[in-house]
Coordinates of C-alpha atoms and ligand atoms in Angstrom, one line a residue:
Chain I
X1 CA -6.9 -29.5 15.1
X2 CA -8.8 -31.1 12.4
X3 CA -6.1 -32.8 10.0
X4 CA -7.9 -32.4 6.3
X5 CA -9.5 -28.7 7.3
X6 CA -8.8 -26.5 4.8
X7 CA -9.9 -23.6 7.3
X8 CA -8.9 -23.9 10.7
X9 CA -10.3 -21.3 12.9
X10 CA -9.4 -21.9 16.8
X11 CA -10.7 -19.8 19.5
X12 CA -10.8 -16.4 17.3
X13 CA -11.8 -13.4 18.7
X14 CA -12.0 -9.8 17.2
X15 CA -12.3 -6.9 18.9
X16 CA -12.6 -3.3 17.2
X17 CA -12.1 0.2 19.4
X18 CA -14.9 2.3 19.0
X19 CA -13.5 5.5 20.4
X20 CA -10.5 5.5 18.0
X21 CA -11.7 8.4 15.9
X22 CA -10.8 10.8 18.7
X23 CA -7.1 9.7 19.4
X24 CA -5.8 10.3 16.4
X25 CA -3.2 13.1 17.1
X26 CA -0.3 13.3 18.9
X27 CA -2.2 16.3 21.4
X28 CA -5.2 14.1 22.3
X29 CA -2.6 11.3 23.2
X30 CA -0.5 12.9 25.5
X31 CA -3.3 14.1 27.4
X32 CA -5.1 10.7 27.9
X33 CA -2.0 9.4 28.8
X34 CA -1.3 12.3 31.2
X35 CA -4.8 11.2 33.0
X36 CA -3.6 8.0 33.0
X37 CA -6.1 6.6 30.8
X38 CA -5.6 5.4 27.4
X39 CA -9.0 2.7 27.9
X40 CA -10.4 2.7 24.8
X41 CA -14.0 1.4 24.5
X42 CA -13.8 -2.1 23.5
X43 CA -16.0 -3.9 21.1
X44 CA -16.2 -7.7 20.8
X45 CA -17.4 -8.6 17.5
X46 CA -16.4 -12.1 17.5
X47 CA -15.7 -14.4 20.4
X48 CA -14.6 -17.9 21.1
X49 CA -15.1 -19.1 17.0
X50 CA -14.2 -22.7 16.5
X51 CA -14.8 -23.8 12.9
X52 CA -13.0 -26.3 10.4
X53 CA -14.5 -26.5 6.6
X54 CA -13.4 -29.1 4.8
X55 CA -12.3 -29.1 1.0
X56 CA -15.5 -29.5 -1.1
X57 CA -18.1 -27.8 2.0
X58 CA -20.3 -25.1 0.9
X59 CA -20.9 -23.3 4.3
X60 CA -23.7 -20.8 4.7
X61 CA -23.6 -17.9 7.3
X62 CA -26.3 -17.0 8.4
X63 CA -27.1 -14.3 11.1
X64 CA -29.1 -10.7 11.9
X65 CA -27.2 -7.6 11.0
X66 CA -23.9 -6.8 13.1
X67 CA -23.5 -10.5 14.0
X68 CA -20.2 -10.9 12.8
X69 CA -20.6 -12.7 9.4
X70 CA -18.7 -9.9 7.3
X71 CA -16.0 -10.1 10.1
X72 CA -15.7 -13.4 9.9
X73 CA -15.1 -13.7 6.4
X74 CA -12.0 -10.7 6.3
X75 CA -10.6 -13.2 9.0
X76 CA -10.8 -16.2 7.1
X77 CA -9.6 -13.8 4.0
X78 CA -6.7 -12.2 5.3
X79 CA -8.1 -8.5 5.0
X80 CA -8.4 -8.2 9.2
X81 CA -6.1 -10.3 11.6
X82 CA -8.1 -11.6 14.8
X83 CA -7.0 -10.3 18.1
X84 CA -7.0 -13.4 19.4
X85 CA -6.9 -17.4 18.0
X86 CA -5.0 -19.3 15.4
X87 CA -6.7 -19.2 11.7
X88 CA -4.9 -21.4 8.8
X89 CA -6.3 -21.1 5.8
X90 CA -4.9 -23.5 3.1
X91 CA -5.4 -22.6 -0.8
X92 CA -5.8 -20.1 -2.8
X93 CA -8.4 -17.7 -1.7
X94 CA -11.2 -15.5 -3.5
X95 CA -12.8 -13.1 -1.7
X96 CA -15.8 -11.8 -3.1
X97 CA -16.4 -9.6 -0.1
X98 CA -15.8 -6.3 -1.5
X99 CA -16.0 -5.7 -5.0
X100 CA -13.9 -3.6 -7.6
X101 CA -10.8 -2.8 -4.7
X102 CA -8.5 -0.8 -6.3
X103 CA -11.2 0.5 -9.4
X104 CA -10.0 4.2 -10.4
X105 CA -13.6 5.6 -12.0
X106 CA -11.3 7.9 -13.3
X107 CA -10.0 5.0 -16.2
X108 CA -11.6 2.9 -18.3
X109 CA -13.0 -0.8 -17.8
X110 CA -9.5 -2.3 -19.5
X111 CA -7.1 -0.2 -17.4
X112 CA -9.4 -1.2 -14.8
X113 CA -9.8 -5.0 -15.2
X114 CA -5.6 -5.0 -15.2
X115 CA -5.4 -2.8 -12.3
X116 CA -8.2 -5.0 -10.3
X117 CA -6.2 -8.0 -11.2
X118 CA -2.9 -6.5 -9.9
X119 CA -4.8 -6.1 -6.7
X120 CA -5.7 -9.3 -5.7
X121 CA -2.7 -10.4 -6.8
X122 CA -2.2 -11.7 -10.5
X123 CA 0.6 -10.8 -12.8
X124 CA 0.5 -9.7 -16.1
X125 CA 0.8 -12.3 -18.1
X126 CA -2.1 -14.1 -16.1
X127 CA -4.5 -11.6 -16.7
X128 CA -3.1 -10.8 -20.2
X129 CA -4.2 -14.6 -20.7
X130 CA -7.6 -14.0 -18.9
X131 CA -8.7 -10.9 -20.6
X132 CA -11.1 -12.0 -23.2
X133 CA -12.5 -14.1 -20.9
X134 CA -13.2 -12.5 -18.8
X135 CA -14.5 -9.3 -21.1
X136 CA -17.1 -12.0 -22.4
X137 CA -18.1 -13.0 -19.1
X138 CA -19.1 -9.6 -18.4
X139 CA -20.7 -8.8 -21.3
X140 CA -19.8 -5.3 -21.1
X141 CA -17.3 -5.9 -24.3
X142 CA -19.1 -2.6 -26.0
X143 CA -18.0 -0.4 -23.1
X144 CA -14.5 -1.1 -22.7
X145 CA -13.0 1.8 -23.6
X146 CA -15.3 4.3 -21.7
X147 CA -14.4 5.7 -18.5
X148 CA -15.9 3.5 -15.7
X149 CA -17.1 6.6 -13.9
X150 CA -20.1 6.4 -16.6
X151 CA -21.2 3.2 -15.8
X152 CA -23.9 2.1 -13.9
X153 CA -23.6 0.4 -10.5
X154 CA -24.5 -3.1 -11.6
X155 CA -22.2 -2.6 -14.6
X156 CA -19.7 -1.9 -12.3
X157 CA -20.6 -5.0 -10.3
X158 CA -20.2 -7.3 -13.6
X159 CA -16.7 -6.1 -14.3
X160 CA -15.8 -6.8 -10.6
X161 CA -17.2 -10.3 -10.2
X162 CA -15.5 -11.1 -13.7
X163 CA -12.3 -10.4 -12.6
X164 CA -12.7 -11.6 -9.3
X165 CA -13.5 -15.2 -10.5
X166 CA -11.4 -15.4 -13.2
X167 CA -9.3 -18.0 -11.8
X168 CA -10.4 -21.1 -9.8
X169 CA -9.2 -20.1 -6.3
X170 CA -10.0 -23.4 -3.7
X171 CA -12.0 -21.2 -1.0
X172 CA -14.4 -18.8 -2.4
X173 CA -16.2 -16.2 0.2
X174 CA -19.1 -14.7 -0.9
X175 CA -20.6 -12.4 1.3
X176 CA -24.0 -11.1 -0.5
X177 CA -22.8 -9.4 -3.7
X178 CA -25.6 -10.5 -6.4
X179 CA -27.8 -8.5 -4.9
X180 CA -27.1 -5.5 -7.6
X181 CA -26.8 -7.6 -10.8
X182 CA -29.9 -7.3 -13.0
X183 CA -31.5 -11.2 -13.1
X184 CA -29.4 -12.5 -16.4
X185 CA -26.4 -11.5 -14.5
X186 CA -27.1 -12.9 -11.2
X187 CA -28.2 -16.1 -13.0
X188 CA -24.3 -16.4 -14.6
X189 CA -22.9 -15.8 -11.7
X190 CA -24.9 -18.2 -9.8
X191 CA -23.9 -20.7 -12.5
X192 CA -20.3 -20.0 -11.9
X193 CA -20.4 -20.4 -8.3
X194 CA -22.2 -23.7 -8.7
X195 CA -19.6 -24.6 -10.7
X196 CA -16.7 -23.7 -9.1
X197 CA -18.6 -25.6 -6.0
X198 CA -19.0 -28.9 -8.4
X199 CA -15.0 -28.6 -9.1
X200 CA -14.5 -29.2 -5.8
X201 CA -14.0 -24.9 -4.3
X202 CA -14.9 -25.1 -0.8
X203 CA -17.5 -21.7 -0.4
X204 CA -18.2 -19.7 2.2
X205 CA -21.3 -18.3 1.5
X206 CA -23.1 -14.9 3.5
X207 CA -26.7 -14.5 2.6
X208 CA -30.0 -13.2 4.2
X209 CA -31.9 -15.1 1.6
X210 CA -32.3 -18.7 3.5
X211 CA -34.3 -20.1 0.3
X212 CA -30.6 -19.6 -0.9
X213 CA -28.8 -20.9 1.4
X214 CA -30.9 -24.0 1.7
X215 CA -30.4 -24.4 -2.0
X216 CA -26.8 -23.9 -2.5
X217 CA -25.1 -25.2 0.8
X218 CA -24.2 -28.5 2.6
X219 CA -23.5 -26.6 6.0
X220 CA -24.0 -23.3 7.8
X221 CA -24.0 -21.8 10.9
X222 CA -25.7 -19.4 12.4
X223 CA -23.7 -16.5 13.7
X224 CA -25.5 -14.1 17.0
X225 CA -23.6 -11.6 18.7
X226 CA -20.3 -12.6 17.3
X227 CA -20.7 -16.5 18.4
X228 CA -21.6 -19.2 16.5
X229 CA -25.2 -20.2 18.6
X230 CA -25.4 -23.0 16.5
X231 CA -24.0 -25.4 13.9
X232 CA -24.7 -28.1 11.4
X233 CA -26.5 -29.4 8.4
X234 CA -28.0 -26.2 6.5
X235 CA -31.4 -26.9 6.7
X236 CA -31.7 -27.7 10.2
X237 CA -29.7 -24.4 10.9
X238 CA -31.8 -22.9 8.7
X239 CA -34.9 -23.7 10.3
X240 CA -33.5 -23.2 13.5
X241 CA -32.9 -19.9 12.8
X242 CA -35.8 -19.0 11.6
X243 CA -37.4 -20.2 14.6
X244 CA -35.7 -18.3 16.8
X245 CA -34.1 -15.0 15.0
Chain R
X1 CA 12.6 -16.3 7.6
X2 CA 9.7 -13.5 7.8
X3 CA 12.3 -11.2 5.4
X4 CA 12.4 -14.3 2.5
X5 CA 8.1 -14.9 3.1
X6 CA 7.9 -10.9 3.1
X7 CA 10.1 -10.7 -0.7
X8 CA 8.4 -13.6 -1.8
X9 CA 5.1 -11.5 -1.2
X10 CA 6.3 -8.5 -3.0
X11 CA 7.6 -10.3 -5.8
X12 CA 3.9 -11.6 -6.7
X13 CA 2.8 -8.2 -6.4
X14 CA 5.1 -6.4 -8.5
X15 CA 2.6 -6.1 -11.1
X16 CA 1.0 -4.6 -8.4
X17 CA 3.3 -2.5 -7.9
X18 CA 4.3 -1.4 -11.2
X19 CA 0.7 -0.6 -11.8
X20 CA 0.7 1.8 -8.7
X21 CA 4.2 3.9 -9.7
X22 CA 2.2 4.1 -13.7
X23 CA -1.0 5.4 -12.0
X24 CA 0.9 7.9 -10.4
X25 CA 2.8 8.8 -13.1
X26 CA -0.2 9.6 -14.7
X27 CA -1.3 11.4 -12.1
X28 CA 1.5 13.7 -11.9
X29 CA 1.8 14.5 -15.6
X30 CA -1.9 14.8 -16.7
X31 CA -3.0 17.8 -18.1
X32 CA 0.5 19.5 -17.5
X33 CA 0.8 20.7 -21.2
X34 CA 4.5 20.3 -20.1
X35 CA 4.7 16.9 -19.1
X36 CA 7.7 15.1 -17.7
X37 CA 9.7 18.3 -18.7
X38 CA 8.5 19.5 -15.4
X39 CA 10.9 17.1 -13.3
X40 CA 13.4 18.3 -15.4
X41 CA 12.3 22.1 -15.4
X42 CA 11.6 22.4 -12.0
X43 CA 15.1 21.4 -10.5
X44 CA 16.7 24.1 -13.0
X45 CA 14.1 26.8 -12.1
X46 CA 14.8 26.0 -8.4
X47 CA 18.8 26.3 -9.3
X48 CA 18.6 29.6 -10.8
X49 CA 16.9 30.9 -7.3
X50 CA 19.3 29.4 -5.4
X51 CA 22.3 30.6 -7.5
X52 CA 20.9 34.1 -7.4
X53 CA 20.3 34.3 -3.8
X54 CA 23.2 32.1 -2.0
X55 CA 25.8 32.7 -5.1
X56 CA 25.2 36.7 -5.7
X57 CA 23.6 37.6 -2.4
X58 CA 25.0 36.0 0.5
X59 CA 27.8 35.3 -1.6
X60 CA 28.8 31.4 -0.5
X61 CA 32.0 31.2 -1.8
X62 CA 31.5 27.8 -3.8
X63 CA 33.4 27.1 -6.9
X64 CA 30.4 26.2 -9.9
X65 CA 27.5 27.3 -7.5
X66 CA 24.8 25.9 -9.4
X67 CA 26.3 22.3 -10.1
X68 CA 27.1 22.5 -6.7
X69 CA 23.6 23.5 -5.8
X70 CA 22.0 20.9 -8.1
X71 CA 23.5 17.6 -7.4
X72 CA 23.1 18.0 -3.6
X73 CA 19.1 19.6 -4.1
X74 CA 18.3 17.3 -6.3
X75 CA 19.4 14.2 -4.3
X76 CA 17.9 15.9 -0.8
X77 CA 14.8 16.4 -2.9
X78 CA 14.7 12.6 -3.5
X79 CA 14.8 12.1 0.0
X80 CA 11.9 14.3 0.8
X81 CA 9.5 13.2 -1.9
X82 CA 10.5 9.4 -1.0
X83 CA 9.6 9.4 2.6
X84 CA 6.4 12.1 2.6
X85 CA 5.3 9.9 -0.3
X86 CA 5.8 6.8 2.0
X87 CA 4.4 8.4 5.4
X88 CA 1.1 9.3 3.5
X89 CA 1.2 6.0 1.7
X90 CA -0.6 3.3 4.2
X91 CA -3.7 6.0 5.4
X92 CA -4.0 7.3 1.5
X93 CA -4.5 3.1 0.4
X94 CA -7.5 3.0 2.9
X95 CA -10.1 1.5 0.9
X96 CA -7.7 -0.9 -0.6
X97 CA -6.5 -2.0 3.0
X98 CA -10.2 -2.6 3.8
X99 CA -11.1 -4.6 0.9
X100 CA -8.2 -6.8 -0.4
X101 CA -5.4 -8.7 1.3
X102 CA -2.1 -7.0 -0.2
X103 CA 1.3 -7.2 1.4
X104 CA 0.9 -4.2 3.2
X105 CA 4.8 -2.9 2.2
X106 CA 3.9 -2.4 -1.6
X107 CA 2.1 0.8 -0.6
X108 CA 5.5 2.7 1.2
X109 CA 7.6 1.2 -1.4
X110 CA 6.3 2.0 -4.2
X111 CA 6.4 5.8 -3.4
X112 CA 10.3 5.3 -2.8
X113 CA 10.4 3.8 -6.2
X114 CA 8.3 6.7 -7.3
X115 CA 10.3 9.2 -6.2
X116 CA 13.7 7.5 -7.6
X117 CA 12.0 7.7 -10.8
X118 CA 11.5 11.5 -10.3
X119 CA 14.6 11.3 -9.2
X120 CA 16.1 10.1 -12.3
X121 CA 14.2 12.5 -14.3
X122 CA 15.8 15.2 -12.2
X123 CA 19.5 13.9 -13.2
X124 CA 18.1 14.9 -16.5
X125 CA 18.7 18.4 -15.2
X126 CA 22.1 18.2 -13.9
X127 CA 23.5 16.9 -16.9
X128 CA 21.6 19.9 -19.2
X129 CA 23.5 21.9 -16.7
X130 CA 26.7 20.6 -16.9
X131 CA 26.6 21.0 -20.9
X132 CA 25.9 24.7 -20.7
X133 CA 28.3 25.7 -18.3
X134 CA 30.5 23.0 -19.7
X135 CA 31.4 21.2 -15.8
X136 CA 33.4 18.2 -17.3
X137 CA 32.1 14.8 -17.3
X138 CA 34.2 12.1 -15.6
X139 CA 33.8 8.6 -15.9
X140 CA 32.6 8.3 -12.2
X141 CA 29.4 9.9 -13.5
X142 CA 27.8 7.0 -14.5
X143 CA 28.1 5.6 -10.4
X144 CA 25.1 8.5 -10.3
X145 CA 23.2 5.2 -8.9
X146 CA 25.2 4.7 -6.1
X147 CA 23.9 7.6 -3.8
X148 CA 20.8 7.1 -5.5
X149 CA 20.6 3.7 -4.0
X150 CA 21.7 4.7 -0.6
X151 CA 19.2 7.4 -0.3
X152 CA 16.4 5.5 -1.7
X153 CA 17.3 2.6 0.9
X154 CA 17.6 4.7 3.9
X155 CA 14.3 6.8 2.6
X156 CA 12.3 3.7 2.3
X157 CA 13.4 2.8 6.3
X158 CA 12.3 6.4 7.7
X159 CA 9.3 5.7 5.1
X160 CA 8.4 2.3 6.7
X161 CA 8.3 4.0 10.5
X162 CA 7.0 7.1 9.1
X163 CA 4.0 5.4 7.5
X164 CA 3.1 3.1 10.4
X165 CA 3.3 6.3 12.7
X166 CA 1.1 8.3 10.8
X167 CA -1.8 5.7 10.8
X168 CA -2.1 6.0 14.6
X169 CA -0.9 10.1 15.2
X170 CA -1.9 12.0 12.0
X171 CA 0.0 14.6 12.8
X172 CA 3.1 13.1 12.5
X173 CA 2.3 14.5 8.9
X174 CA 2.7 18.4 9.5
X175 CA 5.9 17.3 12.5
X176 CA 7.8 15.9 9.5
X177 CA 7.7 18.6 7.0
X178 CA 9.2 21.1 9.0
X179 CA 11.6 18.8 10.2
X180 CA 12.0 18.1 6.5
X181 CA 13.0 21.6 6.0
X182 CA 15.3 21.9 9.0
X183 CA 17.3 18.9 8.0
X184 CA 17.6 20.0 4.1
X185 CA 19.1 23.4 6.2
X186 CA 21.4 21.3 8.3
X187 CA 22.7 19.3 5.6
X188 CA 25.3 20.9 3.1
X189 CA 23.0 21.4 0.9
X190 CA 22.9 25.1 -0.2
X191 CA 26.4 26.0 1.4
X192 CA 29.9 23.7 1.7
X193 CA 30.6 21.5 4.6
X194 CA 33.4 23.7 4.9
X195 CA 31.3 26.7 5.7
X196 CA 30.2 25.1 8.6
X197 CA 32.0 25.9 12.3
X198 CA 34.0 23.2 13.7
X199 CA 31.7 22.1 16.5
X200 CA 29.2 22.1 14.0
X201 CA 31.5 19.8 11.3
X202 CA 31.9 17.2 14.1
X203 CA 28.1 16.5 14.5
X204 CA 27.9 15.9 10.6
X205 CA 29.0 12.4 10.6
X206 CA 25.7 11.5 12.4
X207 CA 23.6 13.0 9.4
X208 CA 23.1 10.0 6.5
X209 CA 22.0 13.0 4.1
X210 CA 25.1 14.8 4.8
X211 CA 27.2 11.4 3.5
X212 CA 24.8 10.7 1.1
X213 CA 25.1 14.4 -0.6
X214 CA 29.1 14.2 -0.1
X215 CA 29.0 10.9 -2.2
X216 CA 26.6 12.2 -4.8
X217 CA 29.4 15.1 -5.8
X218 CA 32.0 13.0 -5.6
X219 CA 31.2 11.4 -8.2
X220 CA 28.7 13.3 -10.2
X221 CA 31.3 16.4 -10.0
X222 CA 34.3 15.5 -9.0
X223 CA 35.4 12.3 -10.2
X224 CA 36.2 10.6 -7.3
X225 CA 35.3 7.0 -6.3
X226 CA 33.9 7.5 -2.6
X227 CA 36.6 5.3 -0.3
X228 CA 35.8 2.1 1.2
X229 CA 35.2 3.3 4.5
X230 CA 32.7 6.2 3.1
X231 CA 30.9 3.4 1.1
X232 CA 30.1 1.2 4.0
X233 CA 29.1 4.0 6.2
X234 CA 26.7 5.1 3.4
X235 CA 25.5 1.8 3.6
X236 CA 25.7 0.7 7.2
X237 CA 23.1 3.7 7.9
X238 CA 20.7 2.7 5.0
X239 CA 20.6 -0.8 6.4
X240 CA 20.3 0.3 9.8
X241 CA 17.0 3.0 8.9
X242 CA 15.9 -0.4 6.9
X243 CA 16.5 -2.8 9.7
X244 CA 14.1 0.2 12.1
X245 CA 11.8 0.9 9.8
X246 CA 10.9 -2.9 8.9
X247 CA 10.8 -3.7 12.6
X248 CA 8.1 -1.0 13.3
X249 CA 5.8 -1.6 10.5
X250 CA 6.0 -5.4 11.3
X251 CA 4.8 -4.5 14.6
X252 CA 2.2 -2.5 13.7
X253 CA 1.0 -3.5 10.3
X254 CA -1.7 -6.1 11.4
X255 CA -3.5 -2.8 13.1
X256 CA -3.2 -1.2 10.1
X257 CA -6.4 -2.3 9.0
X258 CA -8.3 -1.3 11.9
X259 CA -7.0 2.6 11.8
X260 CA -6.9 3.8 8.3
Ligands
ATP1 N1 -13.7 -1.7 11.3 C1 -14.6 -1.7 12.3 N2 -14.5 -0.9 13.3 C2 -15.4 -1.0 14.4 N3 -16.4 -1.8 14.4 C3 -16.6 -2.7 13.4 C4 -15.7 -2.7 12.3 N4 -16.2 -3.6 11.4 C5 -17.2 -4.2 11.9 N5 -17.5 -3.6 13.1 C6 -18.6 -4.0 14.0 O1 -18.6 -5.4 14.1 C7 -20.0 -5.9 14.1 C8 -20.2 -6.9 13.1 O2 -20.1 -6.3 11.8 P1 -20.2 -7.2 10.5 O3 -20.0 -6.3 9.3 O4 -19.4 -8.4 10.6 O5 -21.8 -7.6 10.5 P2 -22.6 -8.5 9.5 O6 -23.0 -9.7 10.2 O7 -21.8 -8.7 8.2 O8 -23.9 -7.6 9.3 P3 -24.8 -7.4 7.9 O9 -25.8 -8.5 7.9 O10 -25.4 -6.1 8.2 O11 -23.8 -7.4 6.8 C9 -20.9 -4.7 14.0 O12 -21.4 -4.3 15.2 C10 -19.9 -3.5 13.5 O13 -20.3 -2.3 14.1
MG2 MG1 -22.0 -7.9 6.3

């Protein structure tokens, strides 16, 4: 076990049922399990990850679609517990993974930006403290008070990654959210990753843009079939994957 | 150890959770031109059925029928919103299971804290009642929080099992309301405990709702402090469904995810 990791993943594995849809009710169970088989059809979308990030690594994750890199990062966030393995995860952690949990498009961008910070776990007075800020960052200060079902999908986006990095967590996952920001807005946010990364956030960062991930990370690895084929400086995984993916 | 990282959880997320019970506040009172006057309204609309049928029609011989009727219903009614709240809870935060990392027993708890809210509103009724057919107050009245906090205790422990069930057997869903219904009927609810036959009066002991209803006319009606022995009964079962209920949603909770 590496001693100054602030991620520790050791020999995780995650495994999702795919025929769980039809075994829902009580009827359907008893019968399987009359026939004596309750086998469900098992998927293995990770296997046999061993990583450590250090404080201060920017990691990229790179991969083809279904490889595991979304998976990953609900591991390393908490949202899905591996089947198998040991993760520790040490910090405070801010997942930009799925945007907006929790937004009711039924209330406006204030109720909203309380409610979103409730979710991931801030109290009142935090986000009482946080609220201009992070109304500014946004830029959306002229459409407070309208209901956020009239918004636009990348105005939607803004209000989520506002609130979602309003306070300096030490792990940041990003797993490709920019891509529905209009350029301005992509360009702030890329500012304030870059920033949070020169603080000293260690970033986990997913992206199918390499020219990216070349530019932003130290590290990455390259995820196939929910293993990890290789590992190393970014550039050279980079190029590696290119090569071969 | 687990218990005191489990609390330390909730207590961050209280905001959390105080958010959720507004949001469904809202919910419940929007566009009712009526408002929060329907948790009052609705228990006394509910009494004067009752009264009518069980009171004039079947003729229960109860002293005060509709008291009667309304500090048992309204309690019972506590129970059934708190846990069908909580069962539904876990599958009905799906897309917040899937995107955040949240203590998972906010979601059952704060329908339990939903439905005491109700609950309270509901009170509201029994003492408009009590003024117009002038039932005395006694000082025991204001203990109203003590079955309250039973009942909302053992509610939240058949909530916790009830909500991890569901995720895996939906069906559990349509099981538990008619057993709702059966166990309102098998708890003095609408007719005395005395009413009962002896066989019958023997198997009551085992029913929490039965002591929980008993306590809440006690001292809402009759000014009587519950004994010592009938308090920690009250609360050796509510700690018990806890203790259950906590142990089957620990066990499952990490699966959660992977079924809503
Ligand atoms: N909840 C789930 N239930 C069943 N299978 C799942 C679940 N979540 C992911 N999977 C499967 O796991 C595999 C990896 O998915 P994942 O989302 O991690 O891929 P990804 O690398 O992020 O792909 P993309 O580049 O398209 O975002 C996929 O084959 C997917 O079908
Ligand atoms: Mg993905």
């Amino acid at each position: 076990m590496e001693r100054d990791a602030l991620i520790d993943l050791r020999g995780v594995e995650m495994h999702f049922n795919m025929s769980r849809e039809r075994l829902d009710s009580l009827k359907e169970y008893a019968l399987r399990l009359a026939k004596g088989r309750l086998l469900y059809e098992d998927f293995t979308a990770l296997a046999g990850i061993d990583l450590a990030v250090r404080r201060g690594d920017v990691l990229g994750v790179v991969g083809l679609n279904g490889s595991g890199k979304s998976t990953l990062l609900k591991i390393v966030s908490g949202i899905l517990r591996p089947t198998r393995g040991t993760v520790r995860v040490e910090g405070t952690v801010a997942p930009l993974i799925e945007l907006g949990a929790g937004f009711d498009l039924e209330l406006t961008a204030r109720e909203n930006i309380f409610l979103n910070g409730a979710v991931l776990g801030h109290s009142k007075r935090e986000m009482r403290a946080r609220f201009e800020e992070i109304v500014e960052f946004s830029g959306m200060r002229g459409f407070l008070d309208v209901p956020m079902k009239n918004y636009s999908t990348g105005m939607v986006a803004r209000i989520a990654f506002s609130v979602a990095t309003c306070v300096r967590p030490d792990i940041l996952l990003v797993d490709e959210i920019l891509s529905v920001g209009d350029h301005q807005f992509v360009k702030k946010c890329e500012e304030r990753i870059a920033g949070m990364m020169a603080e000293g956030t260690t970033v986990f960062l997913v992206s199918h843009d390499l020219a990216e991930v070349r530019r932003l990370c130290t590290r990455a690895i390259w995820l196939e079939r929910g293993r990890i084929r290789a590992e190393g400086p970014a550039d050279a995984v980079c190029a590696a994957y290119e090569a071969g993916g | 150890m687990r218990t005191k990282e489990a609390a330390a959880g909730l207590l961050r997320y209280r905001f959390l959770l105080a958010n959720l019970i507004l949001k469904d506040l809202r919910l419940k009172y929007r566009r009712s031109v009526l408002g929060v006057l329907w948790s009052v309204l609705n228990p006394l609309l509910m009494m004067l059925v009752m009264t009518a049928v069980f009171s004039r029609i079947f003729r229960v011989a109860v002293e005060n029928y509709p008291v009667f009727y309304l500090t048992g219903s309204t309690l019972f009614a506590f129970l059934g919103e708190a846990t069908t709240g909580a069962m539904g809870s876990v599958t009905g935060s799906a897309s917040l299971l899937r995107k955040v990392r949240v203590p998972k027993s906010v979601f059952p708890l704060e329908k339990v804290l939903f439905a005491s809210v109700n609950y309270l509103f509901s009170l509201v009724a029994v003492v408009v009642m009590f003024v117009v057919l002038g039932q005395p107050f006694h000082w025991t009245f204001a203990l109203f929080w003590l079955p309250a906090l039973f009942t909302g205790a053992f509610a939240l422990g058949v909530g916790l099992a009830l909500a991890s069930l569901s995720v895996f057997f939906r069906d559990i869903v349509h099981l538990y309301s008619v057993l709702l219904v059966a166990w309102q009927f098998a708890t003095p609810v609408l007719y005395p405990y005395e009413a009962l036959p002896e066989s019958i009066q023997a198997l009551m002991i085992w029913n929490p709702m039965y002591h929980y209803v008993q306590v809440a006319r006690m001292v809402l009606m009759h000014g009587i402090v519950p004994s010592a022995k009938e308090m920690a009964v009250c609360a050796g079962m509510a700690l018990a469904a806890l203790a259950l209920g906590a142990a089957v949603f620990r066990a499952k909770r990490d699966r959660f995810v992977l079924y809503v």
